[in-house]
Coordinates of C-alpha atoms and ligand atoms in Angstrom, one line a residue:
X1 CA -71.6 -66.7 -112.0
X2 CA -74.0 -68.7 -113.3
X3 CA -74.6 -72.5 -111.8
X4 CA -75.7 -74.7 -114.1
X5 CA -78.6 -77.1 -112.5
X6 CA -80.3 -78.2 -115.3
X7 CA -78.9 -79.7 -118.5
X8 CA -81.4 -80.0 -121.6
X9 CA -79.7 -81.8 -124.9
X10 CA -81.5 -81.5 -128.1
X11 CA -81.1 -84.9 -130.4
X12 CA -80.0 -88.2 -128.9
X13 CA -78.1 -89.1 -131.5
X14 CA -74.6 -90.6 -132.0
X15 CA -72.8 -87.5 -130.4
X16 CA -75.6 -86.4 -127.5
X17 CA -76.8 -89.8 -126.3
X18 CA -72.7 -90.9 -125.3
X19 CA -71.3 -87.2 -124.3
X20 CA -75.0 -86.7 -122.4
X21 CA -74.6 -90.3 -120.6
X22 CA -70.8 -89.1 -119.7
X23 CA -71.3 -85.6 -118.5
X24 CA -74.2 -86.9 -116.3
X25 CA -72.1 -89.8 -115.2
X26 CA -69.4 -87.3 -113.9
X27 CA -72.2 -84.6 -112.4
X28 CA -74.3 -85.9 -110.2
X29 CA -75.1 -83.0 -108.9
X30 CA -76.6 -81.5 -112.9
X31 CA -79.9 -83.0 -113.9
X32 CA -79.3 -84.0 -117.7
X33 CA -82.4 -84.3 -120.2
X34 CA -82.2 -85.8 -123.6
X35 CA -84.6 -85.3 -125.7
X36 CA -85.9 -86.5 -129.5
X37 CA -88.4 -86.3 -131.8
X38 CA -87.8 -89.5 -132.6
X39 CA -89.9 -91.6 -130.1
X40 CA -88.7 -95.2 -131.1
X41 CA -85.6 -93.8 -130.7
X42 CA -85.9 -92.4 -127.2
X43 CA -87.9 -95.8 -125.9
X44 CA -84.9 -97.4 -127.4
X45 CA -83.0 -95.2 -125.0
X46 CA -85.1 -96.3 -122.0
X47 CA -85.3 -99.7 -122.2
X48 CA -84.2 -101.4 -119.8
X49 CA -82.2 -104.1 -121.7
X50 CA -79.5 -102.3 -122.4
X51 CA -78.4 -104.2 -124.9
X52 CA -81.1 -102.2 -126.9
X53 CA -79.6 -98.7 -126.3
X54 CA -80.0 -97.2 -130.0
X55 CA -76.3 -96.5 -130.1
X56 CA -73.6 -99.2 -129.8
X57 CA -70.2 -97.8 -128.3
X58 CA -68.1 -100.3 -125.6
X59 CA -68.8 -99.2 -122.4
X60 CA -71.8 -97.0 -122.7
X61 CA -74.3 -99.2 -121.4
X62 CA -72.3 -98.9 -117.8
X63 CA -72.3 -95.4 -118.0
X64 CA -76.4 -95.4 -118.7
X65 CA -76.5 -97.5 -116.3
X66 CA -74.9 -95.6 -113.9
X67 CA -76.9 -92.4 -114.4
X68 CA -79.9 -93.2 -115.8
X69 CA -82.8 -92.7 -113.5
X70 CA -80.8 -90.9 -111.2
X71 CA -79.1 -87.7 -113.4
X72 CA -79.9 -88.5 -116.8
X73 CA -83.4 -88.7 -118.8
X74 CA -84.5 -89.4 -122.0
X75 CA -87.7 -87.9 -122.8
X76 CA -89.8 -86.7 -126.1
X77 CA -91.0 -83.5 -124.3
X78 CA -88.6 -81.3 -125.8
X79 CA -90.7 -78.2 -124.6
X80 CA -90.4 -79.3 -120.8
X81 CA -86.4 -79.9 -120.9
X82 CA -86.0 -76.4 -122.8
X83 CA -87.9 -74.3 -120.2
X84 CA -86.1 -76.0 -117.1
X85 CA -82.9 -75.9 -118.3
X86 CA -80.4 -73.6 -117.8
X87 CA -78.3 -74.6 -120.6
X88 CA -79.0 -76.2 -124.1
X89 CA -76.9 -78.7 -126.4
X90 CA -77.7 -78.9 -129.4
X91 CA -77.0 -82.1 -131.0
X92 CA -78.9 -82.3 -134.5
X93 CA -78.3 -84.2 -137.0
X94 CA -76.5 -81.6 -140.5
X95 CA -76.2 -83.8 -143.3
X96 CA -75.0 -82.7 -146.7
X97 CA -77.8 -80.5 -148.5
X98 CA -79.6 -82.9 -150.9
X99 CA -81.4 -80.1 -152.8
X100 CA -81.0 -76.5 -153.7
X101 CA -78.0 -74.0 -153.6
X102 CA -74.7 -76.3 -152.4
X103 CA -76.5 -79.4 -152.9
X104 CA -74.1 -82.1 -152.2
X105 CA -71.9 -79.6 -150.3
X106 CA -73.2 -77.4 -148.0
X107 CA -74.5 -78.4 -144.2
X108 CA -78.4 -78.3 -144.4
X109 CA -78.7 -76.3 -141.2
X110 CA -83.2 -76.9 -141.3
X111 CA -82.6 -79.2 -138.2
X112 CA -80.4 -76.6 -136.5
X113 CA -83.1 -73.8 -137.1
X114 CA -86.4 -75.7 -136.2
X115 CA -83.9 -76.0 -132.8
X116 CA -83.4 -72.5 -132.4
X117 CA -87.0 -71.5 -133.1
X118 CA -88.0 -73.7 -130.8
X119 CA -85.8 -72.7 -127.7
X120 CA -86.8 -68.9 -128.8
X121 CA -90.5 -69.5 -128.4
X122 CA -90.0 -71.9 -125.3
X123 CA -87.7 -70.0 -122.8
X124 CA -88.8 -67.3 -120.1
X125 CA -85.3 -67.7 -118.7
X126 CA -81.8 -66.7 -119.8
X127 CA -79.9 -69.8 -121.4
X128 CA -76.9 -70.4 -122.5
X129 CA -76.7 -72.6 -126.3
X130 CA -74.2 -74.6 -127.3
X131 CA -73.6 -75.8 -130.5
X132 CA -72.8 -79.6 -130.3
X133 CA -73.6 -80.7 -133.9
X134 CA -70.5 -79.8 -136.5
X135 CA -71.5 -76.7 -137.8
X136 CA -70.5 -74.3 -141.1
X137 CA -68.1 -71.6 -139.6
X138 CA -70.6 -68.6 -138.6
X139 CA -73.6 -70.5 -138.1
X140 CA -73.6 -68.7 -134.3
X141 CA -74.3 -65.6 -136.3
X142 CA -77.6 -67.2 -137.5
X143 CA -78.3 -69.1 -134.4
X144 CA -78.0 -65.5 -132.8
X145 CA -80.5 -63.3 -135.0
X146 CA -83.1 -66.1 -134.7
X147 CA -82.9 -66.3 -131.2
X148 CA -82.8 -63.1 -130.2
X149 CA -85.6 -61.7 -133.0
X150 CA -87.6 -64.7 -132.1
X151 CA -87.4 -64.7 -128.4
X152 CA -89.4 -63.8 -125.4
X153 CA -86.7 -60.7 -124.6
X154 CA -84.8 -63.6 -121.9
X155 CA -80.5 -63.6 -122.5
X156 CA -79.2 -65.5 -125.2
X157 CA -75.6 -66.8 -125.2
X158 CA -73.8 -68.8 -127.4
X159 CA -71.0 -71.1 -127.0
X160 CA -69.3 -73.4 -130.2
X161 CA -68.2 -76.7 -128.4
X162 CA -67.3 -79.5 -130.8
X163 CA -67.0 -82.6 -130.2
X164 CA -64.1 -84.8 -131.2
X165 CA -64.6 -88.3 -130.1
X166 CA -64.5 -90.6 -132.6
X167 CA -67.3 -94.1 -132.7
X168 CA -66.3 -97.3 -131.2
X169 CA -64.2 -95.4 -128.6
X170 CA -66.8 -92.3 -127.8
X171 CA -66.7 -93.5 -124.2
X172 CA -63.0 -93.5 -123.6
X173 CA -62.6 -90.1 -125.6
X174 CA -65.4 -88.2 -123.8
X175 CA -63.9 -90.0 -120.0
X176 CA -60.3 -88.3 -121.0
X177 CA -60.5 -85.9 -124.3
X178 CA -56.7 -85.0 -125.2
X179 CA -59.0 -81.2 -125.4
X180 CA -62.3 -79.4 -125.1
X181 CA -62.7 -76.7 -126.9
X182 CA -65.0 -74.1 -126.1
X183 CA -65.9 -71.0 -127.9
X184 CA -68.0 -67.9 -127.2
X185 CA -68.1 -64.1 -126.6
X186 CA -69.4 -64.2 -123.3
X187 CA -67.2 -64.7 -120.2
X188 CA -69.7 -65.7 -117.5
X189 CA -71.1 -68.4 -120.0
X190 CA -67.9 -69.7 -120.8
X191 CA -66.6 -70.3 -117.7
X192 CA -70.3 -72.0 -117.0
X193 CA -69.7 -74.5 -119.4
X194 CA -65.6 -74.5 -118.0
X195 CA -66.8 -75.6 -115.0
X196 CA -69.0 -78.6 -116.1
X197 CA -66.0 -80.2 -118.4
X198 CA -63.8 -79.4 -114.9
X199 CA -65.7 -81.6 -112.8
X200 CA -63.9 -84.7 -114.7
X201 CA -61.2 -82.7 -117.5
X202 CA -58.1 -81.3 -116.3
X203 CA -58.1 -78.0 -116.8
X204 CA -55.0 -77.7 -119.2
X205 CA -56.9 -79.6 -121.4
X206 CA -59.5 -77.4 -121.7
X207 CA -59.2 -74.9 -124.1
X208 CA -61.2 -71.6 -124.8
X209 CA -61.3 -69.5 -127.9
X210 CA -63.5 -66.9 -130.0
X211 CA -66.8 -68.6 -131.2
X212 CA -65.3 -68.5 -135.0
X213 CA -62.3 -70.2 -134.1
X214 CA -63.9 -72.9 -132.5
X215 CA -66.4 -73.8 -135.3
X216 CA -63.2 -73.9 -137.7
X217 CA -61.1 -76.3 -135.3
X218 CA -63.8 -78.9 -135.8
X219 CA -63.8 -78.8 -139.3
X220 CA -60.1 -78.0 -139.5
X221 CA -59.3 -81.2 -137.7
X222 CA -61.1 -83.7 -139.4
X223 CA -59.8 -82.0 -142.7
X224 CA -56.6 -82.7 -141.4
X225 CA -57.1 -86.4 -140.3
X226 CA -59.2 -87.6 -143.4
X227 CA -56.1 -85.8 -145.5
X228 CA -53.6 -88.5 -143.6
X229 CA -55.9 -90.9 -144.8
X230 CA -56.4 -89.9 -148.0
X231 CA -52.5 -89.5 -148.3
X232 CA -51.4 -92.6 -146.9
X233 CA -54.4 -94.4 -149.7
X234 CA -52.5 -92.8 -152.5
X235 CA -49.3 -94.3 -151.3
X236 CA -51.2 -97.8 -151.7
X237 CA -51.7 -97.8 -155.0
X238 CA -48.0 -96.7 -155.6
X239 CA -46.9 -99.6 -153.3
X240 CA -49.3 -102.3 -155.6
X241 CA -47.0 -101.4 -158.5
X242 CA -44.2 -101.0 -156.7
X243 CA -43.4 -104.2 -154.3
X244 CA -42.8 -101.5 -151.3
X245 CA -45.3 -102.5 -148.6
X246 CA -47.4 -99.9 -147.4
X247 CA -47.6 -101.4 -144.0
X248 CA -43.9 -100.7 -143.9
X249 CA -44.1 -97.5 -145.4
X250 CA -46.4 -96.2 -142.6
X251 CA -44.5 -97.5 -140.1
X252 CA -41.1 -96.1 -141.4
X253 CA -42.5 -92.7 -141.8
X254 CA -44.6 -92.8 -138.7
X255 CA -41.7 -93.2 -136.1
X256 CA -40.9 -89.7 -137.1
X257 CA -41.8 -87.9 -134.2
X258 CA -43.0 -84.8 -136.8
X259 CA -45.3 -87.2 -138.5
X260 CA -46.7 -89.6 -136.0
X261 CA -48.1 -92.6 -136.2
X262 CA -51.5 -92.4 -135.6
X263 CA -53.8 -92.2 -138.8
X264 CA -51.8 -93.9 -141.1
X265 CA -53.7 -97.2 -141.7
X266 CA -54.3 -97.5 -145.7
X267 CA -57.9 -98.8 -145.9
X268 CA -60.4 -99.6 -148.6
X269 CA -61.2 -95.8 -147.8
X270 CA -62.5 -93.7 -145.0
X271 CA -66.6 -93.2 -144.1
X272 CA -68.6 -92.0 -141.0
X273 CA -71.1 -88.6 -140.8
X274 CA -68.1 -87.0 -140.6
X275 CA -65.1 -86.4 -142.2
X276 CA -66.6 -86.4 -145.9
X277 CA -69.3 -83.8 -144.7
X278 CA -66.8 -81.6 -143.2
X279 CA -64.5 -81.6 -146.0
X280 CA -67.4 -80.7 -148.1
X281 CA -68.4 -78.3 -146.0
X282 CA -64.7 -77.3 -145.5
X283 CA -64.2 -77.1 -149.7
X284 CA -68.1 -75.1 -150.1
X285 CA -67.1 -72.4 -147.8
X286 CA -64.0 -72.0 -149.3
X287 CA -65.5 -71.6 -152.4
X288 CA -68.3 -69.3 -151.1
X289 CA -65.1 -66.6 -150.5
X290 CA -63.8 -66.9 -153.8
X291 CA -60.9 -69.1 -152.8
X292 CA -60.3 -71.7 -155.1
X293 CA -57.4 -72.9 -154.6
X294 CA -58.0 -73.8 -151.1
X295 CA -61.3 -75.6 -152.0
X296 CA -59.3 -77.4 -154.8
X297 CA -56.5 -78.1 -152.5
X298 CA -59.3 -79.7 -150.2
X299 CA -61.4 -81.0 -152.7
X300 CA -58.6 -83.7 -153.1
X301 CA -58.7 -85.6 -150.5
X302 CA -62.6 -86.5 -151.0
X303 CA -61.4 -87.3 -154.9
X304 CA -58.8 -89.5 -153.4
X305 CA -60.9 -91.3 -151.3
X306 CA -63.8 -92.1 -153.7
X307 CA -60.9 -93.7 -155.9
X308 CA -60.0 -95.6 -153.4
X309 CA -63.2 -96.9 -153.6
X310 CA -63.9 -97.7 -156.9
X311 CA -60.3 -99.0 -157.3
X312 CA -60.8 -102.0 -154.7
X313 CA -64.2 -102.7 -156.6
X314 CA -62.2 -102.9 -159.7
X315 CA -59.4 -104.6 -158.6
X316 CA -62.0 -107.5 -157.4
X317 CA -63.5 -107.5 -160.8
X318 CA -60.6 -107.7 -162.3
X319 CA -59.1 -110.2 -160.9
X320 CA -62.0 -112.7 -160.6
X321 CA -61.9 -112.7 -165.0
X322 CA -63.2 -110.2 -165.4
X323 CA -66.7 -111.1 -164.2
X324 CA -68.5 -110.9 -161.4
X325 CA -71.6 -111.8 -163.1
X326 CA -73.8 -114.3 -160.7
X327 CA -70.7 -115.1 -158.1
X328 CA -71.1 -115.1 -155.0
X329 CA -69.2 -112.3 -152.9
X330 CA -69.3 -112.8 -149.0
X331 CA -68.7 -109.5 -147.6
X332 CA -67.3 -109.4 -143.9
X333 CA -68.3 -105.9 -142.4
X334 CA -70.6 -103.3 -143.1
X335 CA -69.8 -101.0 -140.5
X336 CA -67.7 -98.0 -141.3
X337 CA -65.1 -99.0 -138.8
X338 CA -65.2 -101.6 -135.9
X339 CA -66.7 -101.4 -132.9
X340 CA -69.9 -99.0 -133.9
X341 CA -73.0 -100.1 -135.7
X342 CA -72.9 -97.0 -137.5
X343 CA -72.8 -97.4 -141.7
X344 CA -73.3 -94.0 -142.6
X345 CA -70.6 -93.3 -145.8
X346 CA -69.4 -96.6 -145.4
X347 CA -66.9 -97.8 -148.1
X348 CA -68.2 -100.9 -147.9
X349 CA -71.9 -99.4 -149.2
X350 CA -70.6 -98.1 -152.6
X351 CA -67.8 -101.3 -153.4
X352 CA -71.1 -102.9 -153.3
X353 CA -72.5 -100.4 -155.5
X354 CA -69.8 -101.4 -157.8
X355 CA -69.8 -105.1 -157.7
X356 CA -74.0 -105.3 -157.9
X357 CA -73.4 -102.6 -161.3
X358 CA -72.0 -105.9 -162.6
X359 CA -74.5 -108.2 -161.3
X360 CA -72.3 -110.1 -158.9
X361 CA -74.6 -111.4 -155.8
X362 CA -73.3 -110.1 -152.6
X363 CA -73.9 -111.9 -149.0
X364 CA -73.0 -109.6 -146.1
X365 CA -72.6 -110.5 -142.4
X366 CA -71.5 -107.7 -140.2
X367 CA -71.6 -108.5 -136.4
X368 CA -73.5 -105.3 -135.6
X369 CA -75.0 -104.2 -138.6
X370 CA -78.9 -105.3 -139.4
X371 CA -80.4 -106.4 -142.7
X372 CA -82.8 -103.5 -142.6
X373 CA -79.7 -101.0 -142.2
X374 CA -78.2 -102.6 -144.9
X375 CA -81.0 -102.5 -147.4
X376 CA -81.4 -98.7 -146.5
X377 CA -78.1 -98.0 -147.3
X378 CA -78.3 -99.8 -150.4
X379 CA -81.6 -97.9 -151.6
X380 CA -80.6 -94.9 -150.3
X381 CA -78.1 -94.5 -153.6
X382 CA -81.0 -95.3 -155.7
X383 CA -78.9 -97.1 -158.3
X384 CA -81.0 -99.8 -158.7
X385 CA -84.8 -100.8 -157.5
X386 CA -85.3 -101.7 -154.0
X387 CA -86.2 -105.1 -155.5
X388 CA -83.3 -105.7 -157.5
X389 CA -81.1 -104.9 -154.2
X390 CA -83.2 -107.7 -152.5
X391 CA -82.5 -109.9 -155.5
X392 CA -78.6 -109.5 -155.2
X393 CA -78.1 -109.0 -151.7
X394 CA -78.6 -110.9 -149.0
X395 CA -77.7 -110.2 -145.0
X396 CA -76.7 -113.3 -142.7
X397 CA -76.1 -113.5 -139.1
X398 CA -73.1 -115.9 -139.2
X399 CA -69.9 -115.7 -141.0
X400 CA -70.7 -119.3 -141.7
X401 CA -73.4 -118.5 -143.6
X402 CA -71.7 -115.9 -145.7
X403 CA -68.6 -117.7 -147.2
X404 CA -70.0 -121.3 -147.7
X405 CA -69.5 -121.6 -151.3
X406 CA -68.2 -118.3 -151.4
X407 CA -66.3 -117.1 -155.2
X408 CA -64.6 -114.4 -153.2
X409 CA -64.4 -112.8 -149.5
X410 CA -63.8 -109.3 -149.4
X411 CA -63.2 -107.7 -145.9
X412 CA -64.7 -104.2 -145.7
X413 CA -64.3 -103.1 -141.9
X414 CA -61.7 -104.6 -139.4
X415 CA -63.3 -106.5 -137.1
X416 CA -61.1 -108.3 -134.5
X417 CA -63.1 -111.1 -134.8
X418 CA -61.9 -111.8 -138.9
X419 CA -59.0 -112.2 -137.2
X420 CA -59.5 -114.7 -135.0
X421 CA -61.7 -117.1 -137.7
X422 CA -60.3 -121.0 -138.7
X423 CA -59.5 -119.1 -142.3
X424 CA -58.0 -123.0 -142.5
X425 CA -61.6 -124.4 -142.2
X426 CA -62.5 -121.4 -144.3
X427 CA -60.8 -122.4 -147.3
X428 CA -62.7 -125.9 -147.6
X429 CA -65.8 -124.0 -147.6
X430 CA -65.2 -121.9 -150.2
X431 CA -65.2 -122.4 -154.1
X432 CA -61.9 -122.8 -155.6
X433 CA -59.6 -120.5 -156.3
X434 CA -60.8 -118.8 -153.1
X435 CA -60.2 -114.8 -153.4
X436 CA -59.6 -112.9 -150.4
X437 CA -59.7 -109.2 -150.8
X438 CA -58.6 -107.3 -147.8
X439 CA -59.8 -103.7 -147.9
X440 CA -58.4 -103.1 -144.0
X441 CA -55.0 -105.4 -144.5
X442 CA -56.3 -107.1 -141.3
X443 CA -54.9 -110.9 -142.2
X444 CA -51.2 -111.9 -142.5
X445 CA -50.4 -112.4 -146.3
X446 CA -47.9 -114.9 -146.2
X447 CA -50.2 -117.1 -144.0
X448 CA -53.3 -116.6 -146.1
X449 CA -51.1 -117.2 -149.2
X450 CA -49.8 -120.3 -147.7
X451 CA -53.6 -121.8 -147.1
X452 CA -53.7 -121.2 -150.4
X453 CA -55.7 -118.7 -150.7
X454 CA -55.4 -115.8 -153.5
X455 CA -55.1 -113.1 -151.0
X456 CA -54.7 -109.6 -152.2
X457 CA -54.6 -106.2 -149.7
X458 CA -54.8 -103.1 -150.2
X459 CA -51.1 -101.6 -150.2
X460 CA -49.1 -104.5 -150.7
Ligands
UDX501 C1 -64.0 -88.7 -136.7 C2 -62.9 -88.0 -135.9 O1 -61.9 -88.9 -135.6 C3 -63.6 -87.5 -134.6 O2 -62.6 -86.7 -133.9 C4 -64.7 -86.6 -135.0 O3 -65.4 -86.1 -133.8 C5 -65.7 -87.3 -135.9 O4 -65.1 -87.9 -137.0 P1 -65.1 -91.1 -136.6 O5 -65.7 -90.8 -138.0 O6 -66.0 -91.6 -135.6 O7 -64.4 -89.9 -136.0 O8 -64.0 -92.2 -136.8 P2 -62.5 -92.2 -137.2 O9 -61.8 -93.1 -136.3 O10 -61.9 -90.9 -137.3 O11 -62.4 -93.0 -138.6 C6 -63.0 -92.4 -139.8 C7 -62.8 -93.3 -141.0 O12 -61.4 -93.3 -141.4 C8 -63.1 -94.8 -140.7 O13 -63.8 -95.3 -141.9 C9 -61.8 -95.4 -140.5 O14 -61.8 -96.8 -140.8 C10 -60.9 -94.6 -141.5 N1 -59.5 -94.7 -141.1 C11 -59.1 -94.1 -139.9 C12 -58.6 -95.3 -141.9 O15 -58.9 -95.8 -143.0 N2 -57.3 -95.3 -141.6 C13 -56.8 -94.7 -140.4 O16 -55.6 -94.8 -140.2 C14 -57.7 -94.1 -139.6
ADP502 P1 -75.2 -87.3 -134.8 O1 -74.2 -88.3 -135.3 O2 -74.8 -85.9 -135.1 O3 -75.5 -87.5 -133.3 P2 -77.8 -88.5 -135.4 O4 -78.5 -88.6 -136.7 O5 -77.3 -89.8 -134.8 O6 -76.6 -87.5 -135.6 O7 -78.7 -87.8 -134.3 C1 -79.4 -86.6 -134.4 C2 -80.7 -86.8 -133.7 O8 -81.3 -85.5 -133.7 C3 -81.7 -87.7 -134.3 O9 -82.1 -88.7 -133.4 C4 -82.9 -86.8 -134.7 O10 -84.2 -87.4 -134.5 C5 -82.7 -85.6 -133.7 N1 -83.4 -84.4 -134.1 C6 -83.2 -83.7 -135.3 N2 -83.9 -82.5 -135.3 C7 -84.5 -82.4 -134.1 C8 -85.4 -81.5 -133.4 N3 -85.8 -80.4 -134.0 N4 -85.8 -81.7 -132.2 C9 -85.4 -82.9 -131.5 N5 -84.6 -83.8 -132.1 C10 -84.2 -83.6 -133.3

């Protein structure tokens, strides 16, 4: 049986940087290397204010903490932590193909390739791979050929092991994951990889299938959560027309022990690297195999979510006259969902879009978000010139800042700390009437109605 000593991870992204930090936290015994092409990135890593660590998650910078310097390193020399270890994450970033065949659908794997290439050429020992990053279903086929034409005539295995945890709670989800799934072909290099998750998983909870399988799960289950999502978005609207709350609704339909409760929170709509990409991903393979009903039947809940979208943009619109023209919208969170630094899809990126398509001048404060982030996002969509986003848009760094004389207030992400603001005090330093337009139905209605605000959430 093989005994792992040496841990490399390839990218030290959002998914290997935390579920590095954590299986090194909880094996002391396995050196763990992280390593980047991205050198600011990796510094960022090393610094020794850990308030700098390049990815915000609560309680990661006591688990660096813990491990760093002792078990866990975060290094540039990719070639190094290859050759010494004796197993490989990859943990590469596969966005959505912005070019060629399945542009706008299909996983650009390039990252995942210049990986395997790389581990081919490098190693003069047997390794085992894992797949980290969410992958296309079959992808170990590819990684597989290219290894194994590629390489030095050393022992190739392949294990699928997706990660689940979700941002802003990565730490807690990687300490106790409700599973880890691992697939592969192999048994030896299985149980390998078994028996690092065992040194802190119980093993019920850890769960071993065929390699197919396993790239499906991942894909499957965010299908399936960005669906309840999706769903319990289209019961908003219907709740808007309908005085039915959809608050109540969820939490009516949720105490059925069949449904659960979990997932249910209607929201302005759902973003992260994620669950768009997957579904994408999800609807292109789908498609790829001539099955077009599924990919339709998928298709939907990205449809659903985009309107979501639009619709709270309109709804603002709409109900400030009809213009937006040269008001001033302050927009409280930028971040796809509390807790995380992390914009990537965030809804709040394309109401923007919206509201700047009709001129309105946007000021954003986002506890964790920076001005440069923003501005990237903004570009990114290349609606308008980078200068007229720096005309319209401007990034503060206190909630003070953002709603003094204020047309409207629109809350993007769900920040406790919205929660907790004087909205009293609030309301004298806006300009009157004073919109609120909550996109996460994070403040009390009747109490924001009393202040006299006109307060309008999503679902209600
Ligand atoms: C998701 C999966 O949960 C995780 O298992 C997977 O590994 C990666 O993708 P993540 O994208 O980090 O994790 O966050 P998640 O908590 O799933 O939220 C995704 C989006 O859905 C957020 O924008 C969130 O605000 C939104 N959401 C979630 C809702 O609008 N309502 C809900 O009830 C739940
Ligand atoms: P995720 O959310 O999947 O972790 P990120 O974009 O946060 O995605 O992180 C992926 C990381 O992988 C980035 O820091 C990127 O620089 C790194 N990366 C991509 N390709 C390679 C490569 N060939 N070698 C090393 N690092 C890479």
């Amino acid at each position: 049986m093989k005994n792992i000593k040496k841990i490399a991870c390839i990218g030290a992204g959002y998914v290997g940087g935390p579920t590095m930090a954590v299986v090194a936290q909880h094996c002391p015994h396995i050196q763990v290397t992280i390593v980047d092409l991205n050198e600011a990135r990796i510094a960022a890593w090393n610094d020794e204010n850990l308030d700098n660590l390049p990815v915000y998650e609560p309680g990661l910078d006591a688990v660096v903490a813990e491990a760093r310097g002792r078990n866990l390193f975060f290094s540039t020399d990719i070639t190094k932590a290859i050759d010494e270890a004796d197993m490989i994450f990859i943990s590469v970033n596969t966005p959505t193909k912005t070019y060629g065949k399945g542009k706008g659908q299909a996983a650009d794997l390039k990252y995942i390739e210049l990986c395997a290439r790389q581990i081919a050429a490098v190693s003069t020992t047997d390794k085992i791979v894992v797949e980290k990053s969410t992958l296309p279903v079959r992808t170990a086929a590819a990684l597989k050929s290219i290894l194994n034409n590629t390489g030095n005539g050393v022992k190739f295995d392949i294990l699928s092991n997706p990660e689940f945890l979700a941002e802003g709670t990565a730490v807690t989800d990687l300490q106790n994951p409700d599973r880890v799934l691992i697939g592969g072909e192999d048994a030896e290099a299985i149980q390998a990889l078994v028996n690092v998750y065992a040194n802190w998983v119980p093993a019920d909870r850890i769960l071993t299938t065929n390699l197919w399988s396993s790239e499906l799960s991942k894909l499957v289950a965010n299908a399936f959560l960005a669906q309840r999502v999706s769903s319990i978005n289209a019961i908003s609207e219907l709740c808007e027309k309908t005085e039915a709350n959809v608050d109540e609704v969820s939490h009516a339909i949720g105490m059925d022990s069949r449904i659960g409760s979990k997932f249910l929170k209607a929201s302005v709509g759902f973003g992260g690297s994620c669950f768009q990409k997957d579904i994408l991903n999800l609807v292109y393979i789908a498609r790829s195999y001539g099955l077009t009903a599924v990919a339709d039947y998928w298709e939907q809940v990205i449809i659903m979510n985009d309107h979501q979208k639009s619709r709270f943009a309109q709804k603002i619109i709409h109900t400030m006259y009809n213009t937006v023209n040269g008001k001033k919208i302050a927009f409280l969170g930028w971040a796809f969902k509390k807790d995380t630094n992390d914009t990537r899809e965030s809804a709040a990126i394309y109401v923007a879009d919206h509201l700047l398509d009709e001129e309105a001048e946007i000021v954003i404060y986002d506890p964790k978000v920076t001005e440069d982030q923003v501005y990237k996002d903004l570009d990114y969509l290349a609606t308008r010139s980078p200068e007229a986003n720096r005309r319209l848009v401007t990034v503060v760094n206190t909630p003070t800042e953002a709603i003094l004389d204020a047309h409207a207030i629109a809350i993007l992400t769900e920040w406790d700390e919205f929660k907790a603001y004087d909205w009293q005090a609030i309301k004298v330093q806006m300009k009157k009437p004073s919109f609120v337009f909550d996109g996460r139905k994070l403040l009390n209605s009747k109490e924001m109605r009393s202040l006299g605000f006109d307060y309008y959430a999503i679902g209600e």
